[in-house]
Amino acid sequence: MTSSYSSALLDRAVNEFAKLPGIGRKTALRLVLHLLKLDEGMVDQFAQSITTLRHDVKHCQVCHNISDDDICAICANPQRDGSIVCVVENFQDVLAIEATTQYHGLYHVLGGVISPMDGISPSALEIDSLVERVSQGNVSEVILALSSTMEGDTTNFYIYRKLQAFDHLNVTMLARGISINDELQYTDEVTLGRSIVNRVPFNIS
Amino acid sequence: MTSSYSSALLDRAVNEFAKLPGIGRKTALRLVLHLLKLDEGMVDQFAQSITTLRHDVKHCQVCHNISDDDICAICANPQRDGSIVCVVENFQDVLAIEATTQYHGLYHVLGGVISPMDGISPSALEIDSLVERVSQGNVSEVILALSSTMEGDTTNFYIYRKLQAFDHLNVTMLARGISINDELQYTDEVTLGRSIVNRVPFNIS
């Protein structure tokens, strides 16, 4: 037999599923056998949703978020505050911040962080378009909201330097410290150390 | 916004993935975003492998296993012993037994077990075709290899009764007892009790 299963078609579908991140061959087989039991129409619908997405999805021309139109729903919403731009790494970060319902400004999705190890240089990211966006004069605050990793910090700093040229622009970053509900004794020492150095006036909120 | 994400296309693809067993919305989103990063050709290939499988896959006319042809690779293999037929519940059971490399006969895939609770009656399973297959006279042994559950035992017994009519047919079942490497004190009492009652002569193998 050339394939591991009795069917080469099955083998091919399982191989395709097993290429997805976090999906092993056993899970892939389980998913494929599930699809085999469905009506042809439902399977076609499943497959079509993927190809349509890949072929038709766009990136917002303003913030580079995933969008169905040239301008995404957030950028097109007149109720959002266009003077604040939150810089994030990717689409999932937009979801995470939107889920808090605490932010009403716009976004700028970089598409990654600077990482010489992975060959990601600043020019591969949407940094120039951010500078261009700020230079149009309507933005009064840029929030740097990248991950608290070495690459994230490097990217934050790179963008900060690029934005220094703009007078009257407020560049801020997310507050760092002990997580809500975290116990002090289990907090890592770097976070704990920083939150002592960067302590803030006591307030009840 | 009518969708939970900024893109209705994305929303649709995530919904489709989240319908799969064991895939939640977070995992679905992760898989879909992974597909979004791939080349269009690779995504088309992924989607096509699923639709092709669903439209073109067959069931072996002899053993009802999943197959690309009318007769599956196992049934078509002249090196397999056609006088022994192992009755299993589904395709995965065939895989499990094949993985042992200890069995060289053929299979008969029932497509489930009798379960009045789930509305699965004997007529919904490939039992009549098994009886028909045995009646052709080439089969000398039928191994009942269904799960050791109430439904499996019921189905075993139902098939056993159907096959009693055939003289010279050997109906066997899988050996039941303590698993290899299992410690006695942790074996459940039903299994342990049965393995005392059904004890066998000591042999070194």
mmCIF file of C-alpha atoms in Angstrom:
data_model
loop_
_atom_site.group_PDB
_atom_site.id
_atom_site.type_symbol
_atom_site.label_atom_id
_atom_site.label_comp_id
_atom_site.label_asym_id
_atom_site.label_seq_id
_atom_site.Cartn_x
_atom_site.Cartn_y
_atom_site.Cartn_z
ATOM 1 C CA MET A 1 0.000 0.000 0.000
ATOM 2 C CA THR A 2 1.301 3.453 -0.819
ATOM 3 C CA SER A 3 -0.791 5.170 1.864
ATOM 4 C CA SER A 4 -1.144 4.521 5.577
ATOM 5 C CA TYR A 5 -4.933 4.140 5.332
ATOM 6 C CA SER A 6 -7.028 2.005 3.012
ATOM 7 C CA SER A 7 -7.943 5.157 1.061
ATOM 8 C CA ALA A 8 -5.507 7.581 -0.577
ATOM 9 C CA LEU A 9 -8.230 10.257 -0.568
ATOM 10 C CA LEU A 10 -8.581 9.868 3.172
ATOM 11 C CA ASP A 11 -4.830 9.888 3.582
ATOM 12 C CA ARG A 12 -4.564 13.141 1.664
ATOM 13 C CA ALA A 13 -7.294 14.892 3.691
ATOM 14 C CA VAL A 14 -5.732 13.717 6.978
ATOM 15 C CA ASN A 15 -2.308 14.957 5.848
ATOM 16 C CA GLU A 16 -3.782 18.363 5.021
ATOM 17 C CA PHE A 17 -5.472 18.645 8.424
ATOM 18 C CA ALA A 18 -2.324 17.458 10.215
ATOM 19 C CA LYS A 19 -0.431 20.425 8.725
ATOM 20 C CA LEU A 20 -2.513 22.796 10.850
ATOM 21 C CA PRO A 21 -0.816 24.012 14.037
ATOM 22 C CA GLY A 22 -1.578 21.883 17.107
ATOM 23 C CA ILE A 23 -3.371 19.176 15.092
ATOM 24 C CA GLY A 24 -1.705 15.755 15.209
ATOM 25 C CA ARG A 25 -2.523 12.828 12.925
ATOM 26 C CA LYS A 26 -4.973 11.250 15.392
ATOM 27 C CA THR A 27 -6.954 14.483 15.760
ATOM 28 C CA ALA A 28 -6.765 15.054 11.997
ATOM 29 C CA LEU A 29 -8.257 11.595 11.392
ATOM 30 C CA ARG A 30 -11.034 12.254 13.907
ATOM 31 C CA LEU A 31 -11.925 15.563 12.207
ATOM 32 C CA VAL A 32 -11.837 14.064 8.708
ATOM 33 C CA LEU A 33 -14.021 11.096 9.734
ATOM 34 C CA HIS A 34 -16.467 13.596 11.226
ATOM 35 C CA LEU A 35 -16.603 15.499 7.922
ATOM 36 C CA LEU A 36 -17.142 12.196 6.082
ATOM 37 C CA LYS A 37 -20.346 11.645 8.042
ATOM 38 C CA LEU A 38 -21.810 15.057 7.155
ATOM 39 C CA ASP A 39 -24.008 15.850 4.134
ATOM 40 C CA GLU A 40 -22.099 16.787 0.991
ATOM 41 C CA GLY A 41 -23.637 20.262 1.130
ATOM 42 C CA MET A 42 -22.301 20.915 4.622
ATOM 43 C CA VAL A 43 -18.819 19.740 3.670
ATOM 44 C CA ASP A 44 -18.854 21.962 0.576
ATOM 45 C CA GLN A 45 -19.935 24.877 2.748
ATOM 46 C CA PHE A 46 -17.058 24.192 5.148
ATOM 47 C CA ALA A 47 -14.477 24.034 2.349
ATOM 48 C CA GLN A 48 -15.916 27.061 0.584
ATOM 49 C CA SER A 49 -15.837 29.233 3.714
ATOM 50 C CA ILE A 50 -12.080 28.681 3.815
ATOM 51 C CA THR A 51 -11.318 29.340 0.150
ATOM 52 C CA THR A 52 -13.637 32.368 0.043
ATOM 53 C CA LEU A 53 -11.982 33.816 3.115
ATOM 54 C CA ARG A 54 -8.494 33.325 1.708
ATOM 55 C CA HIS A 55 -9.370 34.775 -1.702
ATOM 56 C CA ASP A 56 -11.659 37.639 -0.693
ATOM 57 C CA VAL A 57 -10.459 38.918 2.668
ATOM 58 C CA LYS A 58 -8.779 42.321 2.665
ATOM 59 C CA HIS A 59 -6.725 44.387 5.039
ATOM 60 C CA CYS A 60 -8.093 47.765 6.107
ATOM 61 C CA GLN A 61 -6.245 50.489 4.191
ATOM 62 C CA VAL A 62 -6.083 52.642 7.314
ATOM 63 C CA CYS A 63 -5.240 50.287 10.200
ATOM 64 C CA HIS A 64 -4.317 47.074 8.288
ATOM 65 C CA ASN A 65 -6.723 44.996 10.371
ATOM 66 C CA ILE A 66 -8.472 42.048 8.689
ATOM 67 C CA SER A 67 -11.561 43.388 6.921
ATOM 68 C CA ASP A 68 -14.181 42.566 4.267
ATOM 69 C CA ASP A 69 -14.028 46.104 2.855
ATOM 70 C CA ASP A 70 -11.291 48.605 2.029
ATOM 71 C CA ILE A 71 -11.937 50.348 5.355
ATOM 72 C CA CYS A 72 -12.669 48.124 8.391
ATOM 73 C CA ALA A 73 -15.720 48.430 10.628
ATOM 74 C CA ILE A 74 -13.716 50.006 13.463
ATOM 75 C CA CYS A 75 -12.094 52.698 11.289
ATOM 76 C CA ALA A 76 -15.429 53.374 9.563
ATOM 77 C CA ASN A 77 -17.286 53.788 12.867
ATOM 78 C CA PRO A 78 -17.874 57.551 13.470
ATOM 79 C CA GLN A 79 -18.313 56.890 17.211
ATOM 80 C CA ARG A 80 -14.677 55.817 17.641
ATOM 81 C CA ASP A 81 -12.149 58.459 18.694
ATOM 82 C CA GLY A 82 -9.866 59.000 15.695
ATOM 83 C CA SER A 83 -7.346 61.010 17.688
ATOM 84 C CA ILE A 84 -6.054 57.947 19.566
ATOM 85 C CA VAL A 85 -4.246 55.108 17.754
ATOM 86 C CA CYS A 86 -3.327 51.892 19.557
ATOM 87 C CA VAL A 87 -0.405 50.054 17.928
ATOM 88 C CA VAL A 88 -0.733 46.257 18.165
ATOM 89 C CA GLU A 89 1.118 43.294 16.742
ATOM 90 C CA ASN A 90 -1.738 41.384 15.135
ATOM 91 C CA PHE A 91 -5.439 40.834 14.676
ATOM 92 C CA GLN A 92 -5.804 38.748 17.854
ATOM 93 C CA ASP A 93 -4.513 41.678 19.923
ATOM 94 C CA VAL A 94 -7.290 43.860 18.470
ATOM 95 C CA LEU A 95 -9.811 41.182 19.549
ATOM 96 C CA ALA A 96 -8.302 41.050 23.040
ATOM 97 C CA ILE A 97 -8.461 44.827 23.519
ATOM 98 C CA GLU A 98 -11.967 45.060 21.990
ATOM 99 C CA ALA A 99 -13.105 42.362 24.441
ATOM 100 C CA THR A 100 -12.256 44.679 27.364
ATOM 101 C CA THR A 101 -14.759 47.298 26.010
ATOM 102 C CA GLN A 102 -12.454 49.883 27.638
ATOM 103 C CA TYR A 103 -10.973 51.348 24.456
ATOM 104 C CA HIS A 104 -12.776 53.587 21.995
ATOM 105 C CA GLY A 105 -9.951 54.806 19.775
ATOM 106 C CA LEU A 106 -8.614 53.275 16.557
ATOM 107 C CA TYR A 107 -5.891 50.678 15.918
ATOM 108 C CA HIS A 108 -2.796 50.203 13.832
ATOM 109 C CA VAL A 109 -1.906 46.552 13.174
ATOM 110 C CA LEU A 110 1.839 46.168 12.578
ATOM 111 C CA GLY A 111 1.693 42.572 11.350
ATOM 112 C CA GLY A 112 4.452 41.411 13.708
ATOM 113 C CA VAL A 113 7.371 42.743 15.720
ATOM 114 C CA ILE A 114 10.970 43.464 14.719
ATOM 115 C CA SER A 115 12.917 40.207 15.037
ATOM 116 C CA PRO A 116 16.336 39.961 13.368
ATOM 117 C CA MET A 117 16.463 36.270 14.396
ATOM 118 C CA ASP A 118 13.362 35.547 12.290
ATOM 119 C CA GLY A 119 14.457 37.935 9.544
ATOM 120 C CA ILE A 120 11.664 40.435 10.287
ATOM 121 C CA SER A 121 13.025 43.942 9.683
ATOM 122 C CA PRO A 122 11.113 47.204 10.341
ATOM 123 C CA SER A 123 10.382 47.544 6.620
ATOM 124 C CA ALA A 124 8.376 44.275 6.708
ATOM 125 C CA LEU A 125 5.992 45.825 9.226
ATOM 126 C CA GLU A 126 3.399 48.596 8.924
ATOM 127 C CA ILE A 127 5.639 51.161 10.661
ATOM 128 C CA ASP A 128 6.070 53.604 7.761
ATOM 129 C CA SER A 129 2.300 53.671 7.279
ATOM 130 C CA LEU A 130 1.913 54.499 10.989
ATOM 131 C CA VAL A 131 4.313 57.432 10.692
ATOM 132 C CA GLU A 132 2.472 58.567 7.562
ATOM 133 C CA ARG A 133 -0.843 58.305 9.406
ATOM 134 C CA VAL A 134 0.431 60.386 12.338
ATOM 135 C CA SER A 135 1.961 62.977 9.991
ATOM 136 C CA GLN A 136 -1.525 63.790 8.670
ATOM 137 C CA GLY A 137 -2.057 65.648 11.963
ATOM 138 C CA ASN A 138 -5.321 64.209 13.358
ATOM 139 C CA VAL A 139 -3.672 61.842 15.842
ATOM 140 C CA SER A 140 -2.907 63.238 19.310
ATOM 141 C CA GLU A 141 -1.960 60.005 21.111
ATOM 142 C CA VAL A 142 -0.255 56.781 20.052
ATOM 143 C CA ILE A 143 -0.504 53.878 22.523
ATOM 144 C CA LEU A 144 2.264 51.303 22.093
ATOM 145 C CA ALA A 145 0.608 47.993 23.023
ATOM 146 C CA LEU A 146 3.108 45.347 21.908
ATOM 147 C CA SER A 147 3.966 42.196 23.856
ATOM 148 C CA SER A 148 6.292 42.554 26.820
ATOM 149 C CA THR A 149 9.067 40.564 25.136
ATOM 150 C CA MET A 150 12.510 41.611 23.950
ATOM 151 C CA GLU A 151 11.219 41.873 20.372
ATOM 152 C CA GLY A 152 8.156 43.820 21.513
ATOM 153 C CA ASP A 153 10.270 46.235 23.555
ATOM 154 C CA THR A 154 12.692 46.710 20.647
ATOM 155 C CA THR A 155 9.788 47.484 18.311
ATOM 156 C CA ASN A 156 8.218 49.855 20.852
ATOM 157 C CA PHE A 157 11.519 51.713 21.094
ATOM 158 C CA TYR A 158 12.008 51.822 17.322
ATOM 159 C CA ILE A 159 8.530 53.286 16.813
ATOM 160 C CA TYR A 160 9.023 55.712 19.719
ATOM 161 C CA ARG A 161 12.160 57.074 18.037
ATOM 162 C CA LYS A 162 10.327 57.477 14.726
ATOM 163 C CA LEU A 163 7.475 59.378 16.415
ATOM 164 C CA GLN A 164 9.713 61.707 18.441
ATOM 165 C CA ALA A 165 9.794 64.072 15.467
ATOM 166 C CA PHE A 166 6.138 64.975 16.006
ATOM 167 C CA ASP A 167 5.565 67.780 18.543
ATOM 168 C CA HIS A 168 2.333 67.657 20.571
ATOM 169 C CA LEU A 169 2.054 63.883 20.003
ATOM 170 C CA ASN A 170 1.551 61.884 23.182
ATOM 171 C CA VAL A 171 3.254 58.461 23.017
ATOM 172 C CA THR A 172 2.029 56.160 25.787
ATOM 173 C CA MET A 173 2.343 52.459 26.628
ATOM 174 C CA LEU A 174 0.197 49.913 28.457
ATOM 175 C CA ALA A 175 0.536 49.866 32.251
ATOM 176 C CA ARG A 176 2.812 47.031 33.413
ATOM 177 C CA GLY A 177 2.619 45.463 36.857
ATOM 178 C CA ILE A 178 1.122 42.682 38.908
ATOM 179 C CA SER A 179 -1.939 41.079 37.284
ATOM 180 C CA ILE A 180 -5.313 41.631 38.923
ATOM 181 C CA ASN A 181 -5.955 38.709 41.343
ATOM 182 C CA ASP A 182 -2.293 37.628 41.275
ATOM 183 C CA GLU A 183 -0.692 36.688 44.562
ATOM 184 C CA LEU A 184 2.456 38.634 45.388
ATOM 185 C CA GLN A 185 4.529 35.583 46.319
ATOM 186 C CA TYR A 186 3.986 33.960 42.920
ATOM 187 C CA THR A 187 4.717 37.078 40.832
ATOM 188 C CA ASP A 188 8.021 36.864 38.932
ATOM 189 C CA GLU A 189 10.731 39.083 40.359
ATOM 190 C CA VAL A 190 11.192 41.288 37.282
ATOM 191 C CA THR A 191 7.506 42.234 37.232
ATOM 192 C CA LEU A 192 7.443 42.707 41.007
ATOM 193 C CA GLY A 193 10.637 44.794 40.928
ATOM 194 C CA ARG A 194 9.311 47.039 38.180
ATOM 195 C CA SER A 195 5.983 47.506 39.918
ATOM 196 C CA ILE A 196 7.783 48.743 43.044
ATOM 197 C CA VAL A 197 9.960 51.162 41.056
ATOM 198 C CA ASN A 198 6.966 52.375 39.007
ATOM 199 C CA ARG A 199 4.536 52.561 41.963
ATOM 200 C CA VAL A 200 1.540 54.911 41.570
ATOM 201 C CA PRO A 201 -0.553 56.959 44.046
ATOM 202 C CA PHE A 202 -3.127 54.846 45.913
ATOM 203 C CA ASN A 203 -6.612 55.089 44.450
ATOM 204 C CA ILE A 204 -9.798 53.079 44.746
ATOM 205 C CA SER A 205 -11.055 51.933 41.360
ATOM 206 C CA MET B 1 -21.606 44.956 13.770
ATOM 207 C CA THR B 2 -23.463 41.808 12.787
ATOM 208 C CA SER B 3 -20.420 39.549 13.284
ATOM 209 C CA SER B 4 -18.176 39.078 16.294
ATOM 210 C CA TYR B 5 -15.045 39.893 14.296
ATOM 211 C CA SER B 6 -14.252 42.810 12.000
ATOM 212 C CA SER B 7 -14.761 40.484 9.004
ATOM 213 C CA ALA B 8 -17.901 38.506 8.209
ATOM 214 C CA LEU B 9 -15.826 36.186 6.000
ATOM 215 C CA LEU B 10 -13.552 35.437 8.930
ATOM 216 C CA ASP B 11 -16.550 34.970 11.178
ATOM 217 C CA ARG B 12 -18.043 32.442 8.781
ATOM 218 C CA ALA B 13 -14.834 30.400 8.479
ATOM 219 C CA VAL B 14 -14.361 30.377 12.265
ATOM 220 C CA ASN B 15 -17.980 29.247 12.746
ATOM 221 C CA GLU B 16 -17.444 26.395 10.287
ATOM 222 C CA PHE B 17 -14.277 25.232 12.059
ATOM 223 C CA ALA B 18 -15.905 25.541 15.472
ATOM 224 C CA LYS B 19 -18.554 23.009 14.356
ATOM 225 C CA LEU B 20 -15.892 20.296 14.271
ATOM 226 C CA PRO B 21 -15.793 18.020 17.341
ATOM 227 C CA GLY B 22 -13.379 19.173 20.038
ATOM 228 C CA ILE B 23 -12.658 22.509 18.318
ATOM 229 C CA GLY B 24 -13.714 25.581 20.303
ATOM 230 C CA ARG B 25 -13.941 29.124 18.943
ATOM 231 C CA LYS B 26 -10.445 30.069 20.128
ATOM 232 C CA THR B 27 -8.841 27.072 18.430
ATOM 233 C CA ALA B 28 -11.005 27.657 15.342
ATOM 234 C CA LEU B 29 -9.754 31.248 15.136
ATOM 235 C CA ARG B 30 -6.138 30.107 15.505
ATOM 236 C CA LEU B 31 -6.547 27.562 12.687
ATOM 237 C CA VAL B 32 -8.293 30.036 10.394
ATOM 238 C CA LEU B 33 -5.651 32.735 10.972
ATOM 239 C CA HIS B 34 -3.002 30.121 10.161
ATOM 240 C CA LEU B 35 -4.766 29.336 6.866
ATOM 241 C CA LEU B 36 -4.967 33.066 6.109
ATOM 242 C CA LYS B 37 -1.171 33.266 6.198
ATOM 243 C CA LEU B 38 -0.697 30.411 3.702
ATOM 244 C CA ASP B 39 -0.439 30.784 -0.090
ATOM 245 C CA GLU B 40 -3.780 30.696 -1.911
ATOM 246 C CA GLY B 41 -2.694 27.492 -3.642
ATOM 247 C CA MET B 42 -2.099 25.699 -0.358
ATOM 248 C CA VAL B 43 -5.458 26.796 1.037
ATOM 249 C CA ASP B 44 -7.216 25.652 -2.144
ATOM 250 C CA GLN B 45 -5.427 22.315 -1.834
ATOM 251 C CA PHE B 46 -6.594 21.978 1.780
ATOM 252 C CA ALA B 47 -10.213 22.756 0.916
ATOM 253 C CA GLN B 48 -10.156 20.554 -2.163
ATOM 254 C CA SER B 49 -8.801 17.533 -0.286
ATOM 255 C CA ILE B 50 -11.900 17.688 1.910
ATOM 256 C CA THR B 51 -14.499 18.112 -0.839
ATOM 257 C CA THR B 52 -12.845 15.483 -3.038
ATOM 258 C CA LEU B 53 -12.797 13.018 -0.156
ATOM 259 C CA ARG B 54 -16.445 13.615 0.664
ATOM 260 C CA HIS B 55 -17.600 13.350 -2.971
ATOM 261 C CA ASP B 56 -15.367 10.538 -4.222
ATOM 262 C CA VAL B 57 -14.751 8.193 -1.287
ATOM 263 C CA LYS B 58 -16.451 4.808 -1.476
ATOM 264 C CA HIS B 59 -17.143 1.938 0.840
ATOM 265 C CA CYS B 60 -15.674 -1.455 -0.058
ATOM 266 C CA GLN B 61 -18.470 -3.611 -1.488
ATOM 267 C CA VAL B 62 -17.174 -6.633 0.434
ATOM 268 C CA CYS B 63 -16.171 -5.377 3.894
ATOM 269 C CA HIS B 64 -17.694 -1.825 3.861
ATOM 270 C CA ASN B 65 -14.382 -0.272 4.923
ATOM 271 C CA ILE B 66 -13.529 3.210 3.573
ATOM 272 C CA SER B 67 -11.947 2.763 0.141
ATOM 273 C CA ASP B 68 -11.042 4.604 -3.064
ATOM 274 C CA ASP B 69 -12.202 1.677 -5.208
ATOM 275 C CA ASP B 70 -15.155 -0.695 -5.223
ATOM 276 C CA ILE B 71 -13.011 -3.304 -3.463
ATOM 277 C CA CYS B 72 -10.646 -2.060 -0.720
ATOM 278 C CA ALA B 73 -6.903 -2.745 -0.620
ATOM 279 C CA ILE B 74 -7.266 -5.311 2.183
ATOM 280 C CA CYS B 75 -9.991 -7.354 0.450
ATOM 281 C CA ALA B 76 -8.116 -7.131 -2.876
ATOM 282 C CA ASN B 77 -4.851 -8.365 -1.337
ATOM 283 C CA PRO B 78 -4.350 -12.069 -2.344
ATOM 284 C CA GLN B 79 -1.979 -12.544 0.620
ATOM 285 C CA ARG B 80 -4.763 -12.019 3.178
ATOM 286 C CA ASP B 81 -6.594 -15.081 4.503
ATOM 287 C CA GLY B 82 -10.131 -14.868 3.110
ATOM 288 C CA SER B 83 -11.420 -17.629 5.379
ATOM 289 C CA ILE B 84 -11.272 -15.441 8.512
ATOM 290 C CA VAL B 85 -13.497 -12.373 8.903
ATOM 291 C CA CYS B 86 -13.066 -9.968 11.817
ATOM 292 C CA VAL B 87 -16.230 -7.991 12.618
ATOM 293 C CA VAL B 88 -15.506 -4.454 13.842
ATOM 294 C CA GLU B 89 -17.568 -1.384 14.611
ATOM 295 C CA ASN B 90 -15.817 1.195 12.439
ATOM 296 C CA PHE B 91 -12.881 2.207 10.310
ATOM 297 C CA GLN B 92 -10.717 3.221 13.294
ATOM 298 C CA ASP B 93 -10.984 -0.308 14.696
ATOM 299 C CA VAL B 94 -9.563 -1.657 11.419
ATOM 300 C CA LEU B 95 -6.645 0.769 11.810
ATOM 301 C CA ALA B 96 -6.090 -0.339 15.412
ATOM 302 C CA ILE B 97 -6.021 -4.046 14.531
ATOM 303 C CA GLU B 98 -3.861 -3.473 11.423
ATOM 304 C CA ALA B 99 -1.397 -1.570 13.630
ATOM 305 C CA THR B 100 -0.794 -4.746 15.670
ATOM 306 C CA THR B 101 0.404 -6.577 12.470
ATOM 307 C CA GLN B 102 -0.937 -9.760 14.151
ATOM 308 C CA TYR B 103 -3.978 -10.258 11.921
ATOM 309 C CA HIS B 104 -3.906 -11.452 8.328
ATOM 310 C CA GLY B 105 -7.579 -12.166 7.634
ATOM 311 C CA LEU B 106 -10.259 -9.835 6.266
ATOM 312 C CA TYR B 107 -12.668 -7.446 7.988
ATOM 313 C CA HIS B 108 -16.348 -6.634 8.084
ATOM 314 C CA VAL B 109 -17.141 -3.055 9.152
ATOM 315 C CA LEU B 110 -20.594 -2.856 10.759
ATOM 316 C CA GLY B 111 -20.790 0.935 10.827
ATOM 317 C CA GLY B 112 -21.802 1.041 14.498
ATOM 318 C CA VAL B 113 -23.353 -1.116 17.205
ATOM 319 C CA ILE B 114 -26.984 -1.826 18.054
ATOM 320 C CA SER B 115 -28.191 0.956 20.336
ATOM 321 C CA PRO B 116 -31.939 1.408 20.857
ATOM 322 C CA MET B 117 -31.180 4.552 22.908
ATOM 323 C CA ASP B 118 -29.590 6.198 19.854
ATOM 324 C CA GLY B 119 -32.159 4.691 17.488
ATOM 325 C CA ILE B 120 -29.634 2.331 15.842
ATOM 326 C CA SER B 121 -31.410 -0.908 14.967
ATOM 327 C CA PRO B 122 -29.727 -4.036 13.476
ATOM 328 C CA SER B 123 -31.072 -3.106 10.016
ATOM 329 C CA ALA B 124 -29.052 0.138 10.082
ATOM 330 C CA LEU B 125 -25.848 -1.899 10.353
ATOM 331 C CA GLU B 126 -24.040 -4.167 7.895
ATOM 332 C CA ILE B 127 -25.252 -7.346 9.625
ATOM 333 C CA ASP B 128 -27.345 -8.784 6.780
ATOM 334 C CA SER B 129 -24.396 -8.350 4.422
ATOM 335 C CA LEU B 130 -22.212 -10.264 6.916
ATOM 336 C CA VAL B 131 -24.677 -13.159 6.994
ATOM 337 C CA GLU B 132 -24.835 -13.076 3.179
ATOM 338 C CA ARG B 133 -21.031 -13.089 3.030
ATOM 339 C CA VAL B 134 -20.767 -16.100 5.366
ATOM 340 C CA SER B 135 -23.516 -17.962 3.472
ATOM 341 C CA GLN B 136 -21.312 -17.998 0.357
ATOM 342 C CA GLY B 137 -19.304 -20.724 2.118
ATOM 343 C CA ASN B 138 -15.686 -19.492 1.982
ATOM 344 C CA VAL B 139 -15.584 -18.178 5.558
ATOM 345 C CA SER B 140 -14.546 -20.673 8.266
ATOM 346 C CA GLU B 141 -14.128 -18.251 11.194
ATOM 347 C CA VAL B 142 -15.846 -15.016 12.262
ATOM 348 C CA ILE B 143 -14.087 -13.058 15.009
ATOM 349 C CA LEU B 144 -16.442 -10.729 16.910
ATOM 350 C CA ALA B 145 -14.281 -7.739 17.853
ATOM 351 C CA LEU B 146 -16.735 -5.128 19.077
ATOM 352 C CA SER B 147 -16.167 -2.860 22.071
ATOM 353 C CA SER B 148 -16.639 -4.345 25.517
ATOM 354 C CA THR B 149 -19.688 -2.188 26.246
ATOM 355 C CA MET B 150 -23.322 -3.120 26.777
ATOM 356 C CA GLU B 151 -24.119 -2.132 23.161
ATOM 357 C CA GLY B 152 -21.093 -4.055 21.883
ATOM 358 C CA ASP B 153 -22.039 -7.174 23.845
ATOM 359 C CA THR B 154 -25.653 -6.928 22.640
ATOM 360 C CA THR B 155 -24.486 -6.661 19.032
ATOM 361 C CA ASN B 156 -22.025 -9.543 19.486
ATOM 362 C CA PHE B 157 -24.854 -11.703 20.806
ATOM 363 C CA TYR B 158 -27.253 -10.648 18.023
ATOM 364 C CA ILE B 159 -24.698 -11.548 15.361
ATOM 365 C CA TYR B 160 -23.813 -14.796 17.147
ATOM 366 C CA ARG B 161 -27.475 -15.863 17.007
ATOM 367 C CA LYS B 162 -27.673 -15.016 13.295
ATOM 368 C CA LEU B 163 -24.541 -17.086 12.576
ATOM 369 C CA GLN B 164 -25.591 -20.141 14.615
ATOM 370 C CA ALA B 165 -27.413 -21.458 11.530
ATOM 371 C CA PHE B 166 -24.103 -22.137 9.781
ATOM 372 C CA ASP B 167 -22.543 -25.526 10.607
ATOM 373 C CA HIS B 168 -18.750 -25.723 10.602
ATOM 374 C CA LEU B 169 -18.468 -21.953 11.189
ATOM 375 C CA ASN B 170 -16.213 -21.018 14.080
ATOM 376 C CA VAL B 171 -17.432 -17.888 15.901
ATOM 377 C CA THR B 172 -14.740 -16.457 18.213
ATOM 378 C CA MET B 173 -14.235 -13.263 20.177
ATOM 379 C CA LEU B 174 -11.241 -11.239 21.315
ATOM 380 C CA ALA B 175 -9.548 -12.453 24.518
ATOM 381 C CA ARG B 176 -10.661 -10.373 27.500
ATOM 382 C CA GLY B 177 -8.599 -9.978 30.653
ATOM 383 C CA ILE B 178 -5.988 -7.903 32.393
ATOM 384 C CA SER B 179 -4.093 -5.572 30.039
ATOM 385 C CA ILE B 180 -0.424 -6.301 29.421
ATOM 386 C CA ASN B 181 1.634 -4.282 31.961
ATOM 387 C CA ASP B 182 -1.421 -3.608 34.145
ATOM 388 C CA GLU B 183 -1.004 -3.965 37.904
ATOM 389 C CA LEU B 184 -3.455 -6.352 39.536
ATOM 390 C CA GLN B 185 -4.455 -3.996 42.343
ATOM 391 C CA TYR B 186 -5.593 -1.311 39.896
ATOM 392 C CA THR B 187 -7.582 -3.633 37.607
ATOM 393 C CA ASP B 188 -11.339 -3.138 37.871
ATOM 394 C CA GLU B 189 -13.122 -5.964 39.679
ATOM 395 C CA VAL B 190 -15.298 -7.072 36.761
ATOM 396 C CA THR B 191 -12.254 -7.585 34.518
ATOM 397 C CA LEU B 192 -10.290 -9.266 37.334
ATOM 398 C CA GLY B 193 -13.229 -11.521 38.238
ATOM 399 C CA ARG B 194 -13.730 -12.590 34.642
ATOM 400 C CA SER B 195 -10.041 -13.288 34.157
ATOM 401 C CA ILE B 196 -10.061 -15.645 37.162
ATOM 402 C CA VAL B 197 -13.150 -17.479 35.909
ATOM 403 C CA ASN B 198 -11.764 -17.691 32.359
ATOM 404 C CA ARG B 199 -8.201 -18.592 33.391
ATOM 405 C CA VAL B 200 -6.048 -20.387 30.784
ATOM 406 C CA PRO B 201 -3.174 -22.932 31.003
ATOM 407 C CA PHE B 202 0.156 -21.295 31.857
ATOM 408 C CA ASN B 203 2.370 -20.706 28.826
ATOM 409 C CA ILE B 204 5.445 -18.635 28.120
ATOM 410 C CA SER B 205 4.911 -16.342 25.128
#
